[in-house]
PDB file of C-alpha atoms in Angstrom:
ATOM      1  CA  UNK A   1       0.279   0.098   0.229  1.00  0.00           C
ATOM      2  CA  UNK A   2       2.857   2.807   0.885  1.00  0.00           C
ATOM      3  CA  UNK A   3       4.575   1.170  -2.325  1.00  0.00           C
ATOM      4  CA  UNK A   4       1.580   2.408  -4.015  1.00  0.00           C
ATOM      5  CA  UNK A   5       0.628   5.232  -2.551  1.00  0.00           C
ATOM      6  CA  UNK A   6       4.300   6.530  -3.420  1.00  0.00           C
ATOM      7  CA  UNK A   7       4.002   5.690  -7.154  1.00  0.00           C
ATOM      8  CA  UNK A   8       1.591   8.250  -7.209  1.00  0.00           C
ATOM      9  CA  UNK A   9       2.264  10.465  -5.200  1.00  0.00           C
ATOM     10  CA  UNK A  10       5.547  10.710  -7.737  1.00  0.00           C
ATOM     11  CA  UNK A  11       3.210  11.581 -10.115  1.00  0.00           C
ATOM     12  CA  UNK A  12       1.397  14.220  -8.429  1.00  0.00           C
ATOM     13  CA  UNK A  13       4.690  15.747  -7.496  1.00  0.00           C
ATOM     14  CA  UNK A  14       5.359  19.835  -8.173  1.00  0.00           C
ATOM     15  CA  UNK A  15       8.981  19.428  -7.040  1.00  0.00           C
ATOM     16  CA  UNK A  16       9.803  22.930  -5.523  1.00  0.00           C
ATOM     17  CA  UNK A  17      12.508  25.186  -4.723  1.00  0.00           C
ATOM     18  CA  UNK A  18      11.016  28.688  -3.787  1.00  0.00           C
ATOM     19  CA  UNK A  19      13.643  28.804  -1.108  1.00  0.00           C
ATOM     20  CA  UNK A  20      15.801  32.557  -1.113  1.00  0.00           C
ATOM     21  CA  UNK A  21      19.238  31.091  -1.330  1.00  0.00           C
ATOM     22  CA  UNK A  22      17.953  29.409  -4.716  1.00  0.00           C
ATOM     23  CA  UNK A  23      20.678  29.605  -7.456  1.00  0.00           C
ATOM     24  CA  UNK A  24      20.924  28.400 -11.229  1.00  0.00           C
ATOM     25  CA  UNK A  25      22.601  25.027  -9.894  1.00  0.00           C
ATOM     26  CA  UNK A  26      19.742  24.267  -7.540  1.00  0.00           C
ATOM     27  CA  UNK A  27      17.664  24.297 -11.237  1.00  0.00           C
ATOM     28  CA  UNK A  28      19.966  21.978 -12.251  1.00  0.00           C
ATOM     29  CA  UNK A  29      19.734  19.818  -9.481  1.00  0.00           C
ATOM     30  CA  UNK A  30      16.197  20.410  -9.098  1.00  0.00           C
ATOM     31  CA  UNK A  31      16.009  19.768 -13.067  1.00  0.00           C
ATOM     32  CA  UNK A  32      17.891  16.400 -12.456  1.00  0.00           C
ATOM     33  CA  UNK A  33      15.395  15.333  -9.534  1.00  0.00           C
ATOM     34  CA  UNK A  34      12.934  15.420 -10.811  1.00  0.00           C
ATOM     35  CA  UNK A  35      13.486  13.303 -13.730  1.00  0.00           C
ATOM     36  CA  UNK A  36      13.410   9.598 -10.956  1.00  0.00           C
ATOM     37  CA  UNK A  37      14.691   5.848 -11.909  1.00  0.00           C
ATOM     38  CA  UNK A  38      11.139   5.429 -11.004  1.00  0.00           C
ATOM     39  CA  UNK A  39       9.472   7.960 -13.276  1.00  0.00           C
ATOM     40  CA  UNK A  40       9.568  12.042 -13.204  1.00  0.00           C
ATOM     41  CA  UNK A  41       7.750  13.961 -11.043  1.00  0.00           C
ATOM     42  CA  UNK A  42       4.602  16.129 -12.408  1.00  0.00           C
ATOM     43  CA  UNK A  43       6.207  19.946 -12.764  1.00  0.00           C
ATOM     44  CA  UNK A  44       9.589  21.489 -10.666  1.00  0.00           C
ATOM     45  CA  UNK A  45       7.441  25.430  -9.265  1.00  0.00           C
ATOM     46  CA  UNK A  46      10.473  27.607  -9.142  1.00  0.00           C
ATOM     47  CA  UNK A  47      10.939  31.431  -9.211  1.00  0.00           C
ATOM     48  CA  UNK A  48      10.073  33.338 -12.681  1.00  0.00           C
ATOM     49  CA  UNK A  49      13.517  34.143 -12.594  1.00  0.00           C
ATOM     50  CA  UNK A  50      14.642  30.496 -13.666  1.00  0.00           C
ATOM     51  CA  UNK A  51      12.030  29.846 -15.846  1.00  0.00           C
ATOM     52  CA  UNK A  52      14.207  30.383 -18.947  1.00  0.00           C
ATOM     53  CA  UNK A  53      17.103  27.961 -17.915  1.00  0.00           C
ATOM     54  CA  UNK A  54      15.022  25.375 -16.505  1.00  0.00           C
ATOM     55  CA  UNK A  55      13.189  25.274 -19.937  1.00  0.00           C
ATOM     56  CA  UNK A  56      16.828  25.562 -21.736  1.00  0.00           C
ATOM     57  CA  UNK A  57      17.811  21.913 -19.379  1.00  0.00           C
ATOM     58  CA  UNK A  58      14.767  19.914 -19.849  1.00  0.00           C
ATOM     59  CA  UNK A  59      13.622  21.108 -23.500  1.00  0.00           C
ATOM     60  CA  UNK A  60      10.123  21.665 -25.189  1.00  0.00           C
ATOM     61  CA  UNK A  61       7.116  19.372 -24.567  1.00  0.00           C
ATOM     62  CA  UNK A  62       9.382  17.466 -21.810  1.00  0.00           C
ATOM     63  CA  UNK A  63       7.452  14.862 -19.614  1.00  0.00           C
ATOM     64  CA  UNK A  64       8.238  17.437 -16.298  1.00  0.00           C
ATOM     65  CA  UNK A  65       6.474  21.052 -16.468  1.00  0.00           C
ATOM     66  CA  UNK A  66       7.344  23.763 -15.128  1.00  0.00           C
ATOM     67  CA  UNK A  67       5.673  25.946 -12.964  1.00  0.00           C
ATOM     68  CA  UNK A  68       6.008  29.415 -11.968  1.00  0.00           C
ATOM     69  CA  UNK A  69       4.760  31.728  -9.045  1.00  0.00           C
ATOM     70  CA  UNK A  70       3.453  35.071  -9.367  1.00  0.00           C
ATOM     71  CA  UNK A  71       1.889  37.742  -6.941  1.00  0.00           C
ATOM     72  CA  UNK A  72       4.220  35.747  -4.542  1.00  0.00           C
ATOM     73  CA  UNK A  73       4.516  35.523  -1.921  1.00  0.00           C
ATOM     74  CA  UNK A  74       2.593  38.935  -0.631  1.00  0.00           C
ATOM     75  CA  UNK A  75      -0.520  38.412  -2.880  1.00  0.00           C
ATOM     76  CA  UNK A  76      -0.496  42.358  -2.656  1.00  0.00           C
ATOM     77  CA  UNK A  77       1.460  43.125  -6.199  1.00  0.00           C
ATOM     78  CA  UNK A  78      -1.002  45.270  -8.468  1.00  0.00           C
ATOM     79  CA  UNK A  79      -3.158  43.251 -11.139  1.00  0.00           C
ATOM     80  CA  UNK A  80      -1.182  44.682 -14.509  1.00  0.00           C
ATOM     81  CA  UNK A  81       2.202  44.459 -12.556  1.00  0.00           C
ATOM     82  CA  UNK A  82       0.978  40.531 -11.764  1.00  0.00           C
ATOM     83  CA  UNK A  83      -0.271  40.179 -15.499  1.00  0.00           C
ATOM     84  CA  UNK A  84       3.500  41.010 -16.740  1.00  0.00           C
ATOM     85  CA  UNK A  85       4.939  39.062 -14.794  1.00  0.00           C
ATOM     86  CA  UNK A  86       2.769  35.858 -15.958  1.00  0.00           C
ATOM     87  CA  UNK A  87       3.372  36.706 -19.450  1.00  0.00           C
ATOM     88  CA  UNK A  88       7.107  36.986 -19.191  1.00  0.00           C
ATOM     89  CA  UNK A  89       7.214  33.691 -17.691  1.00  0.00           C
ATOM     90  CA  UNK A  90       4.978  32.575 -20.117  1.00  0.00           C
ATOM     91  CA  UNK A  91       7.744  33.635 -22.730  1.00  0.00           C
ATOM     92  CA  UNK A  92      10.220  32.142 -21.113  1.00  0.00           C
ATOM     93  CA  UNK A  93       8.754  28.834 -20.891  1.00  0.00           C
ATOM     94  CA  UNK A  94       6.448  28.043 -17.684  1.00  0.00           C
ATOM     95  CA  UNK A  95       3.683  25.278 -18.045  1.00  0.00           C
ATOM     96  CA  UNK A  96       2.057  26.470 -15.047  1.00  0.00           C
ATOM     97  CA  UNK A  97       1.346  29.596 -12.951  1.00  0.00           C
ATOM     98  CA  UNK A  98       1.080  29.670  -9.864  1.00  0.00           C
ATOM     99  CA  UNK A  99      -0.772  32.740  -8.575  1.00  0.00           C
ATOM    100  CA  UNK A 100      -1.362  34.106  -5.077  1.00  0.00           C
ATOM    101  CA  UNK A 101      -4.528  35.472  -5.028  1.00  0.00           C
ATOM    102  CA  UNK A 102      -4.999  39.014  -2.692  1.00  0.00           C
ATOM    103  CA  UNK A 103      -5.771  36.839   0.145  1.00  0.00           C
ATOM    104  CA  UNK A 104      -5.002  40.594   2.818  1.00  0.00           C
ATOM    105  CA  UNK A 105      -7.529  42.255   0.398  1.00  0.00           C
ATOM    106  CA  UNK A 106     -10.121  39.316   0.910  1.00  0.00           C
ATOM    107  CA  UNK A 107      -9.665  39.473   4.510  1.00  0.00           C
ATOM    108  CA  UNK A 108     -10.404  43.090   4.498  1.00  0.00           C
ATOM    109  CA  UNK A 109     -13.590  42.271   2.787  1.00  0.00           C
ATOM    110  CA  UNK A 110     -13.005  42.844  -0.941  1.00  0.00           C
ATOM    111  CA  UNK A 111     -13.989  39.948  -2.813  1.00  0.00           C
ATOM    112  CA  UNK A 112     -13.529  42.042  -6.490  1.00  0.00           C
ATOM    113  CA  UNK A 113      -9.726  41.933  -5.654  1.00  0.00           C
ATOM    114  CA  UNK A 114      -9.875  38.069  -6.164  1.00  0.00           C
ATOM    115  CA  UNK A 115     -12.098  37.988  -8.774  1.00  0.00           C
ATOM    116  CA  UNK A 116     -10.595  41.240 -10.628  1.00  0.00           C
ATOM    117  CA  UNK A 117      -6.530  39.360 -10.102  1.00  0.00           C
ATOM    118  CA  UNK A 118      -7.721  35.394 -10.840  1.00  0.00           C
ATOM    119  CA  UNK A 119      -9.797  37.230 -14.361  1.00  0.00           C
ATOM    120  CA  UNK A 120      -7.246  39.035 -15.332  1.00  0.00           C
ATOM    121  CA  UNK A 121      -4.567  36.311 -15.122  1.00  0.00           C
ATOM    122  CA  UNK A 122      -6.835  33.973 -16.611  1.00  0.00           C
ATOM    123  CA  UNK A 123      -6.480  35.542 -19.338  1.00  0.00           C
ATOM    124  CA  UNK A 124      -3.333  36.013 -19.688  1.00  0.00           C
ATOM    125  CA  UNK A 125      -2.765  32.426 -20.168  1.00  0.00           C
ATOM    126  CA  UNK A 126      -2.774  31.247 -23.126  1.00  0.00           C
ATOM    127  CA  UNK A 127      -3.889  27.203 -23.907  1.00  0.00           C
ATOM    128  CA  UNK A 128      -2.643  24.807 -22.399  1.00  0.00           C
ATOM    129  CA  UNK A 129      -1.127  26.932 -19.963  1.00  0.00           C
ATOM    130  CA  UNK A 130      -3.011  26.058 -16.300  1.00  0.00           C
ATOM    131  CA  UNK A 131      -3.607  28.910 -13.549  1.00  0.00           C
ATOM    132  CA  UNK A 132      -3.023  27.835 -10.180  1.00  0.00           C
ATOM    133  CA  UNK A 133      -4.760  30.052  -7.662  1.00  0.00           C
ATOM    134  CA  UNK A 134      -3.145  29.983  -4.245  1.00  0.00           C
ATOM    135  CA  UNK A 135      -5.607  30.590  -1.370  1.00  0.00           C
ATOM    136  CA  UNK A 136      -3.261  30.955   1.528  1.00  0.00           C
ATOM    137  CA  UNK A 137      -5.652  29.283   3.647  1.00  0.00           C
ATOM    138  CA  UNK A 138      -3.418  29.278   6.926  1.00  0.00           C
ATOM    139  CA  UNK A 139      -4.186  32.803   6.714  1.00  0.00           C
ATOM    140  CA  UNK A 140      -7.344  33.218   6.017  1.00  0.00           C
ATOM    141  CA  UNK A 141      -8.393  30.611   8.996  1.00  0.00           C
ATOM    142  CA  UNK A 142     -12.358  30.786   9.160  1.00  0.00           C
ATOM    143  CA  UNK A 143     -13.304  28.092   7.095  1.00  0.00           C
ATOM    144  CA  UNK A 144     -16.547  29.785   5.957  1.00  0.00           C
ATOM    145  CA  UNK A 145     -13.960  32.258   4.310  1.00  0.00           C
ATOM    146  CA  UNK A 146     -11.845  29.171   2.807  1.00  0.00           C
ATOM    147  CA  UNK A 147     -14.928  27.948   0.856  1.00  0.00           C
ATOM    148  CA  UNK A 148     -15.917  32.187   0.212  1.00  0.00           C
ATOM    149  CA  UNK A 149     -11.805  32.296  -1.651  1.00  0.00           C
ATOM    150  CA  UNK A 150     -12.137  28.463  -3.047  1.00  0.00           C
ATOM    151  CA  UNK A 151     -15.595  29.645  -4.648  1.00  0.00           C
ATOM    152  CA  UNK A 152     -14.393  32.887  -6.118  1.00  0.00           C
ATOM    153  CA  UNK A 153     -10.974  31.265  -7.187  1.00  0.00           C
ATOM    154  CA  UNK A 154     -13.304  28.524  -9.283  1.00  0.00           C
ATOM    155  CA  UNK A 155     -15.685  30.958 -10.659  1.00  0.00           C
ATOM    156  CA  UNK A 156     -13.348  33.273 -11.876  1.00  0.00           C
ATOM    157  CA  UNK A 157     -11.528  30.290 -13.966  1.00  0.00           C
ATOM    158  CA  UNK A 158      -8.758  29.420 -11.710  1.00  0.00           C
ATOM    159  CA  UNK A 159      -7.805  25.717 -12.962  1.00  0.00           C
ATOM    160  CA  UNK A 160      -5.942  24.553  -9.699  1.00  0.00           C
ATOM    161  CA  UNK A 161      -7.042  25.861  -6.194  1.00  0.00           C
ATOM    162  CA  UNK A 162      -4.041  25.850  -3.378  1.00  0.00           C
ATOM    163  CA  UNK A 163      -3.554  25.875  -0.381  1.00  0.00           C
ATOM    164  CA  UNK A 164      -0.513  27.743   0.343  1.00  0.00           C
ATOM    165  CA  UNK A 165       2.822  29.430  -0.512  1.00  0.00           C
ATOM    166  CA  UNK A 166       4.765  27.677   1.822  1.00  0.00           C
ATOM    167  CA  UNK A 167       6.137  30.706   3.332  1.00  0.00           C
ATOM    168  CA  UNK A 168       3.830  31.308   6.389  1.00  0.00           C
ATOM    169  CA  UNK A 169       2.783  29.398   9.356  1.00  0.00           C
ATOM    170  CA  UNK A 170       0.373  27.598   8.543  1.00  0.00           C
ATOM    171  CA  UNK A 171       0.400  25.846   5.409  1.00  0.00           C
ATOM    172  CA  UNK A 172      -1.703  22.688   4.038  1.00  0.00           C
ATOM    173  CA  UNK A 173      -4.119  21.329   6.220  1.00  0.00           C
ATOM    174  CA  UNK A 174      -6.749  18.882   5.964  1.00  0.00           C
ATOM    175  CA  UNK A 175      -9.264  20.559   7.447  1.00  0.00           C
ATOM    176  CA  UNK A 176      -8.771  22.996   4.730  1.00  0.00           C
ATOM    177  CA  UNK A 177      -8.275  20.375   1.887  1.00  0.00           C
ATOM    178  CA  UNK A 178     -11.803  18.784   2.900  1.00  0.00           C
ATOM    179  CA  UNK A 179     -13.132  22.076   2.747  1.00  0.00           C
ATOM    180  CA  UNK A 180     -11.328  22.872  -0.702  1.00  0.00           C
ATOM    181  CA  UNK A 181     -12.288  19.096  -2.386  1.00  0.00           C
ATOM    182  CA  UNK A 182     -16.178  19.741  -1.169  1.00  0.00           C
ATOM    183  CA  UNK A 183     -15.738  23.553  -3.048  1.00  0.00           C
ATOM    184  CA  UNK A 184     -14.749  21.742  -6.627  1.00  0.00           C
ATOM    185  CA  UNK A 185     -17.046  18.692  -6.219  1.00  0.00           C
ATOM    186  CA  UNK A 186     -20.010  21.413  -5.708  1.00  0.00           C
ATOM    187  CA  UNK A 187     -18.458  23.143  -8.198  1.00  0.00           C
ATOM    188  CA  UNK A 188     -19.546  20.743 -10.687  1.00  0.00           C
ATOM    189  CA  UNK A 189     -16.281  22.394 -12.912  1.00  0.00           C
ATOM    190  CA  UNK A 190     -12.630  20.205 -13.686  1.00  0.00           C
ATOM    191  CA  UNK A 191     -10.739  21.977 -11.143  1.00  0.00           C
ATOM    192  CA  UNK A 192      -7.660  20.396  -9.801  1.00  0.00           C
ATOM    193  CA  UNK A 193      -6.212  20.726  -6.292  1.00  0.00           C
ATOM    194  CA  UNK A 194      -3.022  21.294  -4.464  1.00  0.00           C
ATOM    195  CA  UNK A 195      -1.560  20.947  -1.102  1.00  0.00           C
ATOM    196  CA  UNK A 196       1.023  22.400  -0.023  1.00  0.00           C
ATOM    197  CA  UNK A 197       3.916  23.450   2.311  1.00  0.00           C
ATOM    198  CA  UNK A 198       4.220  20.856   4.905  1.00  0.00           C
ATOM    199  CA  UNK A 199       3.382  17.428   2.785  1.00  0.00           C
ATOM    200  CA  UNK A 200       6.284  15.938   3.446  1.00  0.00           C
ATOM    201  CA  UNK A 201       5.834  12.053   3.446  1.00  0.00           C
ATOM    202  CA  UNK A 202       4.171   9.020   1.602  1.00  0.00           C
ATOM    203  CA  UNK A 203       1.915   8.964   4.980  1.00  0.00           C
ATOM    204  CA  UNK A 204       0.967  12.696   4.510  1.00  0.00           C
ATOM    205  CA  UNK A 205       0.481  12.677   0.817  1.00  0.00           C
ATOM    206  CA  UNK A 206      -1.876   8.910   1.544  1.00  0.00           C
ATOM    207  CA  UNK A 207      -3.791  11.593   3.865  1.00  0.00           C
ATOM    208  CA  UNK A 208      -4.439  14.464   1.338  1.00  0.00           C
ATOM    209  CA  UNK A 209      -5.257  11.192  -1.631  1.00  0.00           C
ATOM    210  CA  UNK A 210      -7.699   9.433   0.564  1.00  0.00           C
ATOM    211  CA  UNK A 211      -9.523  12.784   1.235  1.00  0.00           C
ATOM    212  CA  UNK A 212      -9.833  13.377  -2.522  1.00  0.00           C
ATOM    213  CA  UNK A 213     -11.106  10.383  -3.296  1.00  0.00           C
ATOM    214  CA  UNK A 214     -13.601  10.481  -0.698  1.00  0.00           C
ATOM    215  CA  UNK A 215     -14.832  13.430  -1.363  1.00  0.00           C
ATOM    216  CA  UNK A 216     -14.397  13.215  -5.682  1.00  0.00           C
ATOM    217  CA  UNK A 217     -14.027   9.606  -6.235  1.00  0.00           C
ATOM    218  CA  UNK A 218     -10.583   7.036  -6.295  1.00  0.00           C
ATOM    219  CA  UNK A 219     -10.384   7.867  -9.350  1.00  0.00           C
ATOM    220  CA  UNK A 220     -10.350  11.206  -9.533  1.00  0.00           C
ATOM    221  CA  UNK A 221      -6.871  12.274  -8.750  1.00  0.00           C
ATOM    222  CA  UNK A 222      -4.286  12.294 -11.914  1.00  0.00           C
ATOM    223  CA  UNK A 223      -1.735  14.991 -12.722  1.00  0.00           C
ATOM    224  CA  UNK A 224      -4.746  17.066 -14.272  1.00  0.00           C
ATOM    225  CA  UNK A 225      -6.586  17.334 -11.309  1.00  0.00           C
ATOM    226  CA  UNK A 226      -4.292  16.874  -8.523  1.00  0.00           C
ATOM    227  CA  UNK A 227      -0.697  18.255  -7.579  1.00  0.00           C
ATOM    228  CA  UNK A 228       1.226  17.589  -4.485  1.00  0.00           C
ATOM    229  CA  UNK A 229       3.269  21.283  -3.533  1.00  0.00           C
ATOM    230  CA  UNK A 230       6.944  20.178  -1.808  1.00  0.00           C
ATOM    231  CA  UNK A 231      10.124  19.971  -1.599  1.00  0.00           C
ATOM    232  CA  UNK A 232      10.858  17.538   0.781  1.00  0.00           C
ATOM    233  CA  UNK A 233       8.456  14.688  -0.531  1.00  0.00           C
ATOM    234  CA  UNK A 234      10.513  13.329  -3.077  1.00  0.00           C
ATOM    235  CA  UNK A 235      13.056  12.055  -0.553  1.00  0.00           C
ATOM    236  CA  UNK A 236      10.653   9.952   1.135  1.00  0.00           C
ATOM    237  CA  UNK A 237       8.908   8.746  -1.929  1.00  0.00           C
ATOM    238  CA  UNK A 238      12.638   7.285  -2.998  1.00  0.00           C
ATOM    239  CA  UNK A 239      12.839   6.072   0.382  1.00  0.00           C
ATOM    240  CA  UNK A 240       9.610   4.293   0.146  1.00  0.00           C
ATOM    241  CA  UNK A 241      10.056   2.747  -3.682  1.00  0.00           C
ATOM    242  CA  UNK A 242      13.733   1.613  -3.084  1.00  0.00           C
ATOM    243  CA  UNK A 243      13.256   0.079   0.061  1.00  0.00           C
ATOM    244  CA  UNK A 244      15.683   1.947   2.551  1.00  0.00           C
ATOM    245  CA  UNK A 245      14.966   3.732   5.491  1.00  0.00           C
ATOM    246  CA  UNK A 246      13.557   7.395   5.196  1.00  0.00           C
ATOM    247  CA  UNK A 247      15.687  10.678   5.226  1.00  0.00           C
ATOM    248  CA  UNK A 248      15.192  12.802   8.057  1.00  0.00           C
ATOM    249  CA  UNK A 249      12.516  15.049   7.753  1.00  0.00           C
ATOM    250  CA  UNK A 250      13.598  18.111   5.882  1.00  0.00           C
ATOM    251  CA  UNK A 251      12.347  21.661   7.849  1.00  0.00           C
ATOM    252  CA  UNK A 252      11.467  23.690   4.947  1.00  0.00           C
ATOM    253  CA  UNK A 253       8.563  23.490   2.026  1.00  0.00           C
TER     254      UNK A 253
END
């Protein structure tokens, strides 16, 4: 069972390096790590300034997709700036855009800020580029508001709703995941889900996959509908698949 979960998690992993100290050498390493003996991860998720480098390493049409972040991590940039950031990232070779919604404005009662941002950035993402909307659920906290933010992001055209940036005290939680997965189910739209931050072991991954199966069906989770945002999860996946002892748990994303 652990091996089955590990193989599934590998296929759904956005292998992430959004560390402050990330550099060109780290991107080379990340691109290499994403191509494992057991198959590729779904994507890498990196800062925008490294997208062109990663595209040069991976080439066009590679099995490992390139995701990058915009309006990250604050969620406070003007819409025009975020649209420009998005367009540049796509020009550089990004396949997927992970957008932080203006959650502080939302918490202050400005729902239109979320709708306007997601709508504008979605319009800047030509198919097949996918837009993942980061709600920062650990800062929103209130279950009713997490549900409302989910509904707004879905209605505005987000292809995924994602829990967190990994840059705040509380990131992905099963409680937030259940709310978001239920919002997806009740929307009736083909929207995906991405828990991010704090998913570090195959057991952690299994918990989120079980939630998705319970709410949306056993066959729902695929790379088109479900991703894990993590930097440390790959080590545990490889340990399980290789029959090795699990590595020490990392402290980061």
